[in-house]
């Protein structure tokens, strides 16, 4: 039996573990049918032309953890931004870990999708938001069908959340063939403000596969800053589907730092639903060995007077591959749109590959859209300049890379997070630079 | 080890260097002692900048013959960073713009990597800040300038002042100033020259490479050498620079041809 058939037939067993009378279950049933029809994406599809899932879609993958594993905080502390006060929502093999978490219901909800799906007081929120902007492709449908657990964040109108919220998904590998499918929902009320840091972390050398879906809703004048740290182990693969809906005057930014992992595909899609709002998409990607990182972004400008800013920096070494597929759609109504897209890439070796494809579809006539894509090598003259000041080649190379990525790093608004990412990058590059950016 | 380690700072013997198979330096001999300032002059294309690049270790040039020694130690096989660790500093004719790396972070890294190579601890942060402040004042560099990306959007004069600021920070044994006067107005020239003069000690040496005599009014050389077609064809005192200013290079060319 292939993986698709196996997953479809697992759905019946899955139904025994959830409340089938909840309205969401209808959504799940629809979704499994959809997945059955669509299946997994293949390279024949235009949007998956450069990314093949073949190597990670193993038939032995299972959606049910065989046993629960618990972790000690001291063993996983390094994966938290522990230098700051924060809320924490932590999962181990897809199961909520209460002792690692710090949730809240005081003036806001920082809790679990399972709670949101079971408690009557959240029913209206779920009806209004759950699966309302997630695109109904094969992978997202698969996630929706098995959606049960993940982070649920509800920030009421006017609440400025003082502490960032960290979402951590650990995979332990006790279950080596587990497919985890977290489902996160973030609802940010009018004038509310929240910062979220999300990380998927495998703790095993066994292959792991995560197919995550996050829906984010920013209401009028809401502000959301979302940071994704992708620094997973060599055998960990991640499909990260993030769908964002924005209302008038809201500001949403998503930063994605892709340093580790075997195969990472980011489907990041913004849907603009009001005027005078802006969407920011930034990323730093540094890969080596046989890593593959794919950023497929979409900004859908559907209303007038909105902005979008995309800035992705990629550095590829060894036999690694990068993909940047940036789609901007400007609808006929979306006059005075200001859309900016930049993708700069450095190939360190002849064997590394980048596929970059800006895709602008503009139906309005009074817009400003600019896009720039560069692919190059490190500047030898710059390298010589730094070396002639006593900086060894490896450190000089790293310094140039930091300089290259700096535009994105400096827009991280949480200083401790910026520091951590700087350290992760330095460690990826094998250097110890004596300064903080 | 060859060379007179008692007195020689730099000793270049029969240096030949080529780029892409074309020979540019055709047998340079030069000795520079501690405390001295040497000027190397010559028309465009005579090999002045190549000489500077070869001493600093630019790998685009191939040394085909001869040796370069600093305090009796041969530099030929050393990487550019290793030469910097030994105390060689090149002020670039065209300093490179490095976006995203601030002047301060660049200097911190350069100083600490050099200290590391010399087996020293990193410089304490407060000491580093103090030094940066002192040296930037010497070059009349605004504090705001230090948090800008290295050379990015700097004017020609700012770039050159920044080079000398780096020299002040690195405290080299041998500084080579490659056309440091080009692109400078007279005020900036005075600031740069004053900086170079203030950094002079009996223990270090300076090589000033220039096309014009103007800079030498402010940085007075002990020796002047004329480079022509890859060779030093004439050496003399500071008056040689004045003679060149007055008469141009043609008479030297004729003299050399004889």
CSV table of C-alpha atoms in Angstrom, one decimal, chain A residues 379 381-395 399-400 402-404 406-407 432-437, chain B residues 58-59 79-81 84-85 89-92 95-96 98-101 105-106 109-110 113-114 122 150-151 163 166 170:
chain,number,residue,atom,x,y,z
A,379,UNK,CA,33.2,39.1,-3.9
A,381,UNK,CA,38.0,41.8,-3.8
A,382,UNK,CA,36.0,42.2,-0.6
A,383,UNK,CA,37.5,39.0,0.7
A,384,UNK,CA,41.0,40.1,0.0
A,385,UNK,CA,40.3,43.5,1.7
A,386,UNK,CA,39.1,41.8,4.9
A,387,UNK,CA,42.0,39.3,4.9
A,388,UNK,CA,44.6,42.0,4.5
A,389,UNK,CA,43.3,43.4,7.8
A,390,UNK,CA,44.2,40.1,9.5
A,391,UNK,CA,40.8,38.4,9.3
A,392,UNK,CA,41.4,34.7,8.2
A,393,UNK,CA,39.6,33.5,5.1
A,394,UNK,CA,36.9,31.5,6.9
A,395,UNK,CA,36.1,34.4,9.2
A,399,UNK,CA,31.7,38.3,7.9
A,400,UNK,CA,30.7,38.9,4.3
A,402,UNK,CA,26.6,38.3,7.8
A,403,UNK,CA,26.9,41.6,5.9
A,404,UNK,CA,24.9,40.1,3.1
A,406,UNK,CA,22.2,41.9,7.7
A,407,UNK,CA,19.2,43.7,6.2
A,432,UNK,CA,33.1,32.6,16.4
A,433,UNK,CA,32.9,36.3,15.7
A,434,UNK,CA,33.6,38.6,18.5
A,435,UNK,CA,30.7,40.9,18.2
A,436,UNK,CA,26.9,41.1,18.3
A,437,UNK,CA,25.1,42.5,15.4
B,58,UNK,CA,47.3,39.6,-3.3
B,59,UNK,CA,47.0,36.1,-4.8
B,79,UNK,CA,48.4,34.4,3.0
B,80,UNK,CA,47.3,38.1,3.2
B,81,UNK,CA,45.9,37.6,6.7
B,84,UNK,CA,48.8,41.3,8.4
B,85,UNK,CA,49.5,39.3,11.6
B,89,UNK,CA,49.3,47.0,6.4
B,90,UNK,CA,48.2,48.1,2.9
B,91,UNK,CA,46.0,51.2,2.6
B,92,UNK,CA,44.0,50.4,-0.5
B,95,UNK,CA,38.9,50.5,-0.6
B,96,UNK,CA,36.1,48.0,-1.1
B,98,UNK,CA,31.2,46.0,2.4
B,99,UNK,CA,27.5,46.4,2.9
B,100,UNK,CA,26.0,45.2,6.2
B,101,UNK,CA,29.4,45.2,8.1
B,105,UNK,CA,32.5,45.4,13.9
B,106,UNK,CA,35.0,45.2,11.2
B,109,UNK,CA,37.1,41.4,14.2
B,110,UNK,CA,40.3,42.5,12.6
B,113,UNK,CA,41.7,37.9,14.9
B,114,UNK,CA,45.1,39.4,14.7
B,122,UNK,CA,40.8,39.3,22.9
B,150,UNK,CA,32.2,49.8,5.8
B,151,UNK,CA,33.0,52.2,2.9
B,163,UNK,CA,42.0,53.5,5.7
B,166,UNK,CA,42.3,51.3,10.3
B,170,UNK,CA,46.1,48.0,13.6
